[in-house]
């Protein structure tokens, strides 16, 4: 016996799916016509602006008010510029500049680009307060470690995006910044009392609610005092009592991807995770990136089954679908796209660069880029100084494997500029840098979250607060390597 058509449509109205490739398959469009709330675009869906605009038009042929979402944070997390790196600095750089007007301008420019392409929901900004230098998943995606600074810039980012008619989604509630584990792979724990969350992690969420943010994304993190053994995504105490009751949020609660291990393992699969998230108060369920028609139908069947066996109340699912529909209606009508001045992102990135030490006399150096893996959130996006170098040779090194003596021989009489990301927590990186600096003039460029470590013996330490295309150009310019 097939599913009840009305219940199937109701369940579809709570789902944000995805599909592979630059051309939407028939099933992705057909599901929209059958009630699916929308799709999220990832790097694999992006080829060029004309193709993206054609894609969003094709999706709207299935449902005119379809939510079309994307993770376009600027900085290290970009989908539109995944092939080259973002022309905008990310949140850490904007927080370092600490000009809320600039933050609003950068996000308004991002919003204008998204609106012009037919994208209606940006799964940004990240408003987590990055209080753990070892955080493997937030880092430069955060405006910083100070709650008040993060709050001010978070509100400015929301205002900028939504001025362009693109809904903002602040993430990851109730705060992923103190974690030292990645929720893509496991369930991180933040074992602090609620009072600590209110003082440290929650001020930016209060600020974005006051700024009228249209959506808030849940975190797959465990806060034992509030969530027990499960993630915040499954916690009514977090999503209803805290977010709606205490902070007064009335928009759509969107889950982080349910395929992530922090949710899927805790629930026993994506389908059960969807049921638990809805029951806890989530409205729009982001299934994930690796989605096909069968997975969507599996989730729908699980939701409909839960309506039948009492795990879900129909009024709760109707409420969720209604909030998703309200989000779709807002993104379809609000705002007029506006854009910032040409070169806004590059100028902003240049303002963020910080130099400790002496960067003169670097004509024609050997540039050594230290290999660093990317998180799932970032994806494999090009980074470094390479595209911006006019008079320098560039080589690659692997911390813990590359012999510093070999690099010194390669450099000869030339100074070395060593470029890395999160060098303070990359195994073998500190040893490589300090071995080089002990016997050779070395300038270090940190393009990740800098932390407190500074390499002994280095001539200079340069911090960009991000690894976007804009950050790379800014660093090369400060070092005098752009020609």
CSV table of C-alpha atoms in Angstrom, one decimal:
chain,number,residue,atom,x,y,z
A,1,UNK,CA,0.0,0.0,0.0
A,2,UNK,CA,1.4,3.4,-1.0
A,3,UNK,CA,1.7,6.4,1.3
A,4,UNK,CA,-1.2,8.7,1.9
A,5,UNK,CA,-0.7,11.5,-0.7
A,6,UNK,CA,-1.6,14.2,1.8
A,7,UNK,CA,0.8,13.0,4.4
A,8,UNK,CA,3.6,12.4,1.8
A,9,UNK,CA,3.2,16.0,0.6
A,10,UNK,CA,3.2,17.3,4.2
A,11,UNK,CA,6.5,15.4,5.0
A,12,UNK,CA,8.1,16.6,1.7
A,13,UNK,CA,7.3,20.2,2.8
A,14,UNK,CA,9.8,19.8,5.7
A,15,UNK,CA,12.8,18.6,3.6
A,16,UNK,CA,15.7,20.4,2.0
A,17,UNK,CA,17.3,17.9,-0.4
A,18,UNK,CA,20.2,18.0,-2.9
A,19,UNK,CA,21.2,16.2,-6.1
A,20,UNK,CA,24.5,15.4,-7.9
A,21,UNK,CA,25.9,17.3,-10.9
A,22,UNK,CA,25.3,20.7,-12.6
A,23,UNK,CA,22.0,19.7,-14.2
A,24,UNK,CA,19.0,18.9,-12.0
A,25,UNK,CA,17.8,15.4,-12.6
A,26,UNK,CA,14.2,14.8,-13.4
A,27,UNK,CA,13.5,13.4,-10.0
A,28,UNK,CA,14.8,16.5,-8.3
A,29,UNK,CA,12.4,18.8,-10.2
A,30,UNK,CA,9.5,16.3,-9.9
A,31,UNK,CA,9.8,16.1,-6.1
A,32,UNK,CA,9.5,19.9,-6.0
A,33,UNK,CA,6.3,19.7,-7.9
A,34,UNK,CA,5.1,17.1,-5.4
A,35,UNK,CA,5.8,19.3,-2.4
A,36,UNK,CA,9.5,19.2,-1.6
A,37,UNK,CA,10.5,22.4,0.2
A,38,UNK,CA,13.7,22.9,-1.7
A,39,UNK,CA,17.3,21.9,-2.6
A,40,UNK,CA,20.7,22.9,-1.3
A,41,UNK,CA,23.4,23.6,-4.0
A,42,UNK,CA,26.9,22.4,-3.4
A,43,UNK,CA,30.2,22.8,-5.3
A,44,UNK,CA,29.3,19.8,-7.6
A,45,UNK,CA,26.2,21.7,-8.7
A,46,UNK,CA,28.2,24.8,-9.7
A,47,UNK,CA,29.9,25.4,-13.0
A,48,UNK,CA,29.5,29.1,-13.9
A,49,UNK,CA,27.0,31.9,-13.2
A,50,UNK,CA,24.9,31.4,-16.3
A,51,UNK,CA,24.6,27.7,-15.5
A,52,UNK,CA,23.6,28.4,-11.9
A,53,UNK,CA,20.9,30.9,-13.1
A,54,UNK,CA,19.6,28.3,-15.5
A,55,UNK,CA,19.6,25.7,-12.8
A,56,UNK,CA,17.5,27.8,-10.4
A,57,UNK,CA,15.1,28.6,-13.1
A,58,UNK,CA,14.7,24.9,-13.9
A,59,UNK,CA,14.1,24.1,-10.3
A,60,UNK,CA,11.4,26.8,-10.1
A,61,UNK,CA,9.6,25.2,-13.0
A,62,UNK,CA,8.9,22.4,-10.5
A,63,UNK,CA,7.9,24.8,-7.7
A,64,UNK,CA,7.8,28.5,-8.1
A,65,UNK,CA,8.5,29.1,-4.4
A,66,UNK,CA,11.2,26.5,-4.0
A,67,UNK,CA,13.8,27.3,-1.4
A,68,UNK,CA,17.2,27.2,-3.1
A,69,UNK,CA,19.9,27.2,-0.5
A,70,UNK,CA,23.7,27.4,-0.5
A,71,UNK,CA,26.6,27.5,2.0
A,72,UNK,CA,28.2,30.8,0.8
A,73,UNK,CA,30.0,32.1,3.9
A,74,UNK,CA,32.8,33.9,2.1
A,75,UNK,CA,36.3,33.1,3.1
A,76,UNK,CA,37.1,29.4,3.4
A,77,UNK,CA,33.6,28.1,2.8
A,78,UNK,CA,32.4,28.9,-0.7
A,79,UNK,CA,30.4,27.0,-3.3
A,80,UNK,CA,30.1,29.7,-6.0
A,81,UNK,CA,33.9,30.1,-6.1
A,82,UNK,CA,34.9,26.6,-5.2
A,83,UNK,CA,37.2,26.3,-8.2
A,84,UNK,CA,39.3,29.4,-7.4
A,85,UNK,CA,38.6,30.5,-3.9
A,86,UNK,CA,36.3,33.3,-2.7
A,87,UNK,CA,36.8,36.9,-3.6
A,88,UNK,CA,35.7,37.8,-0.1
A,89,UNK,CA,37.5,37.3,3.2
A,90,UNK,CA,35.6,35.2,5.8
A,91,UNK,CA,34.4,36.0,9.2
A,92,UNK,CA,37.7,35.8,11.1
A,93,UNK,CA,39.2,38.4,8.8
A,94,UNK,CA,36.1,40.7,9.1
A,95,UNK,CA,36.2,40.3,12.9
A,96,UNK,CA,39.9,41.2,12.9
A,97,UNK,CA,39.2,44.4,11.0
A,98,UNK,CA,36.3,45.0,13.4
A,99,UNK,CA,34.3,47.4,11.2
A,100,UNK,CA,30.6,46.4,11.3
A,101,UNK,CA,29.8,48.6,8.3
A,102,UNK,CA,32.4,46.7,6.3
A,103,UNK,CA,30.9,43.3,7.4
A,104,UNK,CA,27.4,44.5,6.4
A,105,UNK,CA,28.8,45.6,3.0
A,106,UNK,CA,30.6,42.3,2.3
A,107,UNK,CA,27.5,40.3,3.2
A,108,UNK,CA,25.2,42.6,1.1
A,109,UNK,CA,27.5,42.0,-1.8
A,110,UNK,CA,27.4,38.2,-1.3
A,111,UNK,CA,23.6,38.4,-1.0
A,112,UNK,CA,23.4,40.5,-4.2
A,113,UNK,CA,25.3,37.8,-6.1
A,114,UNK,CA,23.2,35.0,-4.7
A,115,UNK,CA,19.9,36.9,-5.5
A,116,UNK,CA,21.0,37.6,-9.1
A,117,UNK,CA,21.5,33.8,-9.5
A,118,UNK,CA,18.1,32.9,-8.1
A,119,UNK,CA,19.4,31.6,-4.7
A,120,UNK,CA,17.1,32.5,-1.8
A,121,UNK,CA,18.6,31.1,1.3
A,122,UNK,CA,22.2,31.4,2.4
A,123,UNK,CA,23.2,28.9,5.1
A,124,UNK,CA,25.3,31.7,6.7
A,125,UNK,CA,26.6,33.5,8.7
A,126,UNK,CA,28.5,31.3,11.1
A,127,UNK,CA,27.9,33.0,14.4
A,128,UNK,CA,29.8,30.6,16.7
A,129,UNK,CA,32.3,32.1,19.1
A,130,UNK,CA,35.5,30.3,18.5
A,131,UNK,CA,36.9,29.9,22.0
A,132,UNK,CA,38.9,26.7,21.3
A,133,UNK,CA,42.1,27.3,19.3
A,134,UNK,CA,42.0,23.5,18.5
A,135,UNK,CA,38.5,23.7,17.0
A,136,UNK,CA,38.8,21.6,13.8
A,137,UNK,CA,35.5,22.7,12.1
A,138,UNK,CA,34.8,26.4,13.0
A,139,UNK,CA,38.1,28.4,13.2
A,140,UNK,CA,38.2,31.1,10.6
A,141,UNK,CA,34.5,30.7,9.9
A,142,UNK,CA,34.0,32.6,13.2
A,143,UNK,CA,34.1,36.3,13.7
A,144,UNK,CA,36.4,35.7,16.7
A,145,UNK,CA,36.7,34.6,20.3
A,146,UNK,CA,34.9,37.6,22.0
A,147,UNK,CA,31.2,37.1,22.3
A,148,UNK,CA,30.3,40.8,22.0
A,149,UNK,CA,32.4,41.3,18.9
A,150,UNK,CA,30.9,38.2,17.3
A,151,UNK,CA,27.4,39.4,18.2
A,152,UNK,CA,27.9,42.8,16.6
A,153,UNK,CA,29.3,41.3,13.3
A,154,UNK,CA,26.7,38.5,13.2
A,155,UNK,CA,23.9,41.1,13.3
A,156,UNK,CA,25.6,43.1,10.6
A,157,UNK,CA,26.1,40.0,8.4
A,158,UNK,CA,22.4,39.1,8.7
A,159,UNK,CA,21.3,42.7,7.9
A,160,UNK,CA,23.6,42.7,4.8
A,161,UNK,CA,22.4,39.4,3.4
A,162,UNK,CA,18.7,40.1,4.0
A,163,UNK,CA,19.0,43.6,2.5
A,164,UNK,CA,19.5,41.8,-0.8
A,165,UNK,CA,16.4,39.6,-0.3
A,166,UNK,CA,18.3,36.5,0.6
A,167,UNK,CA,17.3,34.9,3.9
A,168,UNK,CA,20.1,34.4,6.4
A,169,UNK,CA,20.5,31.3,8.5
A,170,UNK,CA,22.7,31.8,11.6
A,171,UNK,CA,24.5,28.7,12.7
A,172,UNK,CA,25.2,26.5,14.7
A,173,UNK,CA,22.8,26.8,17.7
A,174,UNK,CA,23.6,26.8,20.6
A,175,UNK,CA,27.2,27.3,19.7
A,176,UNK,CA,29.9,25.1,18.1
A,177,UNK,CA,32.9,27.3,18.9
A,178,UNK,CA,34.1,25.5,22.0
A,179,UNK,CA,34.3,22.0,20.5
A,180,UNK,CA,37.5,20.1,19.7
A,181,UNK,CA,35.8,17.5,17.5
A,182,UNK,CA,34.1,17.7,14.1
A,183,UNK,CA,30.4,16.9,14.1
A,184,UNK,CA,30.7,15.6,10.5
A,185,UNK,CA,32.5,12.6,12.0
A,186,UNK,CA,31.3,12.3,15.7
A,187,UNK,CA,29.2,13.9,18.3
A,188,UNK,CA,31.2,16.6,20.1
A,189,UNK,CA,30.5,17.4,23.7
A,190,UNK,CA,30.4,20.9,25.3
A,191,UNK,CA,30.1,20.0,29.0
A,192,UNK,CA,29.3,23.3,30.6
A,193,UNK,CA,26.3,24.7,32.6
A,194,UNK,CA,23.7,26.8,30.7
A,195,UNK,CA,25.1,29.9,32.4
A,196,UNK,CA,28.3,29.5,30.5
A,197,UNK,CA,26.5,29.1,27.2
A,198,UNK,CA,24.5,32.3,28.0
A,199,UNK,CA,27.6,34.3,28.7
A,200,UNK,CA,29.9,32.8,26.0
A,201,UNK,CA,28.1,31.2,23.1
A,202,UNK,CA,24.6,32.6,23.0
A,203,UNK,CA,25.0,36.4,22.7
A,204,UNK,CA,25.5,36.3,18.9
A,205,UNK,CA,22.2,34.3,18.6
A,206,UNK,CA,20.4,36.9,20.7
A,207,UNK,CA,21.8,39.6,18.4
A,208,UNK,CA,20.7,37.9,15.2
A,209,UNK,CA,17.2,37.2,16.5
A,210,UNK,CA,17.0,41.0,17.3
A,211,UNK,CA,18.3,41.7,13.8
A,212,UNK,CA,15.4,39.7,12.3
A,213,UNK,CA,17.2,36.6,11.1
A,214,UNK,CA,14.9,34.4,9.1
A,215,UNK,CA,16.4,31.0,10.0
A,216,UNK,CA,18.7,29.4,12.6
A,217,UNK,CA,20.6,26.2,12.1
A,218,UNK,CA,21.0,23.6,14.8
A,219,UNK,CA,24.3,22.1,16.0
A,220,UNK,CA,25.0,18.4,16.2
A,221,UNK,CA,26.7,18.9,19.5
A,222,UNK,CA,25.9,17.4,22.9
A,223,UNK,CA,25.5,19.8,25.9
A,224,UNK,CA,24.7,17.3,28.7
A,225,UNK,CA,23.0,19.9,30.9
A,226,UNK,CA,20.5,20.6,28.2
A,227,UNK,CA,20.5,17.7,25.7
A,228,UNK,CA,21.3,14.7,27.8
A,229,UNK,CA,23.1,12.1,25.7
A,230,UNK,CA,21.9,13.3,22.3
A,231,UNK,CA,22.7,16.3,20.0
A,232,UNK,CA,21.0,19.7,20.3
A,233,UNK,CA,19.3,18.9,17.0
A,234,UNK,CA,17.1,16.4,18.8
A,235,UNK,CA,16.6,18.5,22.0
A,236,UNK,CA,13.3,20.3,22.6
A,237,UNK,CA,14.9,22.0,25.6
A,238,UNK,CA,17.3,23.7,23.1
A,239,UNK,CA,15.1,24.3,20.1
A,240,UNK,CA,11.9,25.2,21.8
A,241,UNK,CA,12.5,26.2,25.4
A,242,UNK,CA,15.8,28.0,24.8
A,243,UNK,CA,15.7,29.3,21.2
A,244,UNK,CA,12.0,30.1,21.0
A,245,UNK,CA,11.0,30.5,24.6
A,246,UNK,CA,14.0,32.4,26.1
A,247,UNK,CA,15.3,34.1,23.0
A,248,UNK,CA,12.1,34.8,21.2
A,249,UNK,CA,12.9,33.4,17.8
A,250,UNK,CA,9.9,33.0,15.5
A,251,UNK,CA,11.5,32.0,12.2
A,252,UNK,CA,12.5,28.6,10.7
A,253,UNK,CA,14.7,26.2,12.6
A,254,UNK,CA,16.9,24.3,10.1
A,255,UNK,CA,18.9,21.3,10.9
A,256,UNK,CA,22.5,20.9,10.0
A,257,UNK,CA,22.9,18.0,7.5
A,258,UNK,CA,21.3,14.9,9.0
A,259,UNK,CA,23.8,12.7,7.1
A,260,UNK,CA,26.5,13.9,9.4
A,261,UNK,CA,27.7,11.4,12.0
A,262,UNK,CA,26.8,13.7,14.9
A,263,UNK,CA,23.1,13.2,14.0
A,264,UNK,CA,22.9,10.0,11.9
A,265,UNK,CA,24.8,7.8,14.4
A,266,UNK,CA,23.0,9.2,17.3
A,267,UNK,CA,19.6,8.4,15.8
A,268,UNK,CA,20.4,5.2,13.9
A,269,UNK,CA,20.1,6.6,10.4
A,270,UNK,CA,19.0,9.7,8.4
A,271,UNK,CA,15.3,8.7,8.6
A,272,UNK,CA,15.1,8.3,12.3
A,273,UNK,CA,17.2,11.5,12.7
A,274,UNK,CA,14.5,13.4,10.7
A,275,UNK,CA,11.8,12.2,13.0
A,276,UNK,CA,13.7,13.1,16.2
A,277,UNK,CA,14.6,16.5,14.8
A,278,UNK,CA,10.9,17.3,13.9
A,279,UNK,CA,9.7,16.1,17.3
A,280,UNK,CA,12.3,18.4,19.0
A,281,UNK,CA,11.1,21.4,17.1
A,282,UNK,CA,13.1,21.6,13.9
A,283,UNK,CA,11.1,22.9,10.8
A,284,UNK,CA,13.3,22.3,7.8
A,285,UNK,CA,15.4,19.2,7.6
A,286,UNK,CA,18.7,19.5,5.6
A,287,UNK,CA,19.3,15.9,4.5
A,288,UNK,CA,22.8,16.5,3.3
A,289,UNK,CA,25.0,16.6,0.2
A,290,UNK,CA,24.8,13.0,-1.0
A,291,UNK,CA,21.2,12.7,-1.8
A,292,UNK,CA,19.2,10.7,-4.3
A,293,UNK,CA,15.5,10.1,-4.9
A,294,UNK,CA,15.6,6.9,-2.9
A,295,UNK,CA,17.0,8.6,0.2
A,296,UNK,CA,14.3,11.3,0.0
A,297,UNK,CA,11.6,8.7,-0.2
A,298,UNK,CA,13.1,6.8,2.7
A,299,UNK,CA,13.0,9.9,4.9
A,300,UNK,CA,9.4,10.7,3.8
A,301,UNK,CA,8.4,7.1,4.6
A,302,UNK,CA,10.0,7.4,8.1
A,303,UNK,CA,8.2,10.7,8.8
A,304,UNK,CA,4.8,9.3,7.6
A,305,UNK,CA,5.3,6.1,9.6
A,306,UNK,CA,6.1,8.2,12.7
A,307,UNK,CA,2.8,10.1,12.2
A,308,UNK,CA,1.1,6.7,12.2
A,309,UNK,CA,2.7,5.2,15.2
A,310,UNK,CA,2.7,8.2,17.5
A,311,UNK,CA,6.3,9.2,17.4
A,312,UNK,CA,5.2,12.5,15.7
A,313,UNK,CA,2.2,14.6,16.2
A,314,UNK,CA,0.6,15.8,12.9
A,315,UNK,CA,0.2,19.4,14.3
A,316,UNK,CA,3.9,19.5,14.9
A,317,UNK,CA,4.7,18.5,11.3
A,318,UNK,CA,2.1,20.9,10.0
A,319,UNK,CA,3.7,23.7,12.0
A,320,UNK,CA,7.1,22.8,10.6
A,321,UNK,CA,5.9,22.7,7.0
A,322,UNK,CA,4.2,26.0,7.6
A,323,UNK,CA,7.4,27.7,8.8
A,324,UNK,CA,9.2,26.4,5.8
A,325,UNK,CA,6.5,27.8,3.6
A,326,UNK,CA,6.8,31.2,5.3
A,327,UNK,CA,10.5,31.2,4.7
A,328,UNK,CA,10.0,30.4,1.0
A,329,UNK,CA,7.4,33.2,0.7
A,330,UNK,CA,9.8,35.7,2.4
A,331,UNK,CA,12.7,34.8,0.1
A,332,UNK,CA,10.5,35.1,-2.9
A,333,UNK,CA,9.4,38.7,-2.2
A,334,UNK,CA,11.8,40.6,0.1
A,335,UNK,CA,14.5,43.0,-0.7
A,336,UNK,CA,16.2,44.5,-3.8
A,337,UNK,CA,19.7,43.3,-4.6
A,338,UNK,CA,22.4,45.8,-4.0
A,339,UNK,CA,26.1,45.3,-4.5
A,340,UNK,CA,29.2,46.8,-3.0
A,341,UNK,CA,32.0,48.5,-4.8
A,342,UNK,CA,34.3,46.5,-7.1
A,343,UNK,CA,37.2,45.0,-5.3
A,344,UNK,CA,35.4,45.2,-1.9
A,345,UNK,CA,36.5,41.8,-0.8
A,346,UNK,CA,40.1,42.2,-1.7
A,347,UNK,CA,40.3,45.6,0.0
A,348,UNK,CA,38.7,44.1,3.1
A,349,UNK,CA,41.1,41.2,3.1
A,350,UNK,CA,44.1,43.6,2.9
A,351,UNK,CA,42.8,45.5,6.0
A,352,UNK,CA,42.8,42.2,7.9
A,353,UNK,CA,46.4,41.2,7.5
A,354,UNK,CA,48.5,41.5,10.6
A,355,UNK,CA,52.3,41.5,10.5
A,356,UNK,CA,54.6,40.7,13.5
A,357,UNK,CA,58.2,41.3,12.6
A,358,UNK,CA,60.1,42.4,9.5
A,359,UNK,CA,58.8,41.5,6.0
A,360,UNK,CA,61.2,43.7,4.0
A,361,UNK,CA,63.8,42.3,1.6
A,362,UNK,CA,61.7,39.3,0.3
A,363,UNK,CA,62.5,39.8,-3.4
A,364,UNK,CA,62.2,36.5,-5.2
A,365,UNK,CA,61.9,34.2,-2.2
A,366,UNK,CA,61.2,30.4,-2.2
A,367,UNK,CA,57.6,30.1,-1.2
A,368,UNK,CA,56.9,26.8,0.6
A,369,UNK,CA,53.2,25.8,1.0
A,370,UNK,CA,52.6,23.3,3.7
A,371,UNK,CA,50.0,20.7,2.8
A,372,UNK,CA,46.8,20.9,4.9
A,373,UNK,CA,43.6,18.9,4.5
A,374,UNK,CA,40.3,20.6,4.2
A,375,UNK,CA,37.2,20.0,6.3
A,376,UNK,CA,34.0,18.7,4.8
A,377,UNK,CA,32.5,22.1,5.3
A,378,UNK,CA,35.3,23.8,3.4
A,379,UNK,CA,35.7,21.2,0.6
A,380,UNK,CA,38.7,21.1,-1.6
A,381,UNK,CA,39.1,24.7,-2.6
A,382,UNK,CA,42.5,26.2,-3.9
A,383,UNK,CA,44.3,28.3,-1.4
A,384,UNK,CA,47.7,29.9,-0.9
A,385,UNK,CA,49.9,32.6,-2.5
A,386,UNK,CA,50.5,30.8,-5.8
A,387,UNK,CA,48.0,32.6,-8.1
A,388,UNK,CA,49.3,36.0,-6.9
A,389,UNK,CA,53.1,35.5,-7.1
A,390,UNK,CA,55.0,37.5,-9.7
A,391,UNK,CA,58.7,36.9,-8.8
A,392,UNK,CA,58.8,33.8,-6.6
A,393,UNK,CA,59.2,30.0,-7.0
A,394,UNK,CA,56.7,27.9,-5.1
A,395,UNK,CA,57.1,24.4,-3.8
A,396,UNK,CA,54.9,22.1,-1.7
A,397,UNK,CA,55.9,20.5,1.6
A,398,UNK,CA,54.3,17.9,3.9
A,399,UNK,CA,54.8,18.5,7.6
A,400,UNK,CA,56.5,15.5,9.2
A,401,UNK,CA,57.7,14.2,5.9
A,402,UNK,CA,59.6,17.0,4.1
A,403,UNK,CA,63.3,17.4,5.1
A,404,UNK,CA,64.0,21.0,6.2
A,405,UNK,CA,67.6,20.6,5.0
A,406,UNK,CA,66.3,19.8,1.5
A,407,UNK,CA,64.2,23.0,1.5
A,408,UNK,CA,67.2,25.1,2.7
A,409,UNK,CA,69.4,23.7,-0.1
A,410,UNK,CA,66.6,24.4,-2.6
A,411,UNK,CA,66.3,28.0,-1.4
A,412,UNK,CA,70.0,28.6,-1.5
A,413,UNK,CA,70.6,32.3,-0.9
A,414,UNK,CA,66.9,33.1,-1.2
A,415,UNK,CA,64.7,33.8,1.9
A,416,UNK,CA,61.9,31.3,2.5
A,417,UNK,CA,58.2,32.3,2.9
A,418,UNK,CA,56.4,29.4,4.5
A,419,UNK,CA,52.6,29.3,4.0
A,420,UNK,CA,50.3,27.2,6.1
A,421,UNK,CA,46.9,26.7,7.6
A,422,UNK,CA,46.4,26.0,11.3
A,423,UNK,CA,50.2,25.4,11.7
A,424,UNK,CA,49.9,25.3,15.5
A,425,UNK,CA,47.8,22.1,15.4
A,426,UNK,CA,49.1,20.4,12.2
A,427,UNK,CA,51.3,17.4,13.2
A,428,UNK,CA,54.9,18.1,12.5
A,429,UNK,CA,54.4,21.7,11.3
A,430,UNK,CA,55.9,23.4,14.3
A,431,UNK,CA,59.0,21.3,14.1
A,432,UNK,CA,59.4,21.9,10.4
A,433,UNK,CA,59.0,25.7,10.7
A,434,UNK,CA,61.4,26.0,13.6
A,435,UNK,CA,64.0,23.8,12.1
A,436,UNK,CA,64.0,26.0,9.0
A,437,UNK,CA,64.1,29.2,11.0
A,438,UNK,CA,67.0,28.0,13.1
A,439,UNK,CA,69.4,28.2,10.1
A,440,UNK,CA,67.6,30.3,7.4
A,441,UNK,CA,65.6,33.5,7.1
A,442,UNK,CA,62.0,32.4,7.2
A,443,UNK,CA,58.8,34.4,7.1
A,444,UNK,CA,55.7,32.5,8.1
A,445,UNK,CA,52.2,33.2,6.7
A,446,UNK,CA,49.4,31.7,8.7
A,447,UNK,CA,46.2,31.4,6.7
A,448,UNK,CA,44.1,29.5,9.3
A,449,UNK,CA,43.1,30.3,12.8
A,450,UNK,CA,46.4,31.6,14.3
A,451,UNK,CA,46.3,30.4,17.9
A,452,UNK,CA,48.9,31.6,20.4
A,453,UNK,CA,51.9,29.8,19.0
A,454,UNK,CA,54.7,31.9,17.3
A,455,UNK,CA,57.7,30.1,15.7
A,456,UNK,CA,61.0,30.6,17.4
A,457,UNK,CA,63.6,32.3,15.1
A,458,UNK,CA,61.2,33.4,12.3
A,459,UNK,CA,61.8,36.9,10.8
A,460,UNK,CA,58.1,37.6,10.7
A,461,UNK,CA,54.7,36.0,11.4
A,462,UNK,CA,51.9,37.2,9.0
A,463,UNK,CA,48.3,36.4,9.8
A,464,UNK,CA,45.6,36.6,7.2
A,465,UNK,CA,42.7,35.1,9.2
A,466,UNK,CA,41.6,33.0,6.2
A,467,UNK,CA,42.6,31.2,3.1
A,468,UNK,CA,40.3,32.7,0.5
A,469,UNK,CA,41.5,34.0,-2.9
A,470,UNK,CA,41.2,37.5,-1.4
A,471,UNK,CA,43.3,36.5,1.6
A,472,UNK,CA,46.0,35.1,-0.6
A,473,UNK,CA,46.2,38.2,-2.7
A,474,UNK,CA,46.3,40.4,0.4
A,475,UNK,CA,49.2,38.4,1.9
A,476,UNK,CA,51.2,38.4,-1.4
A,477,UNK,CA,50.7,42.2,-1.6
A,478,UNK,CA,51.8,42.9,1.9
A,479,UNK,CA,55.0,40.8,1.3
A,480,UNK,CA,55.7,42.6,-1.9
A,481,UNK,CA,55.4,39.5,-4.1
A,482,UNK,CA,52.6,40.6,-6.5
A,483,UNK,CA,54.9,42.6,-8.9
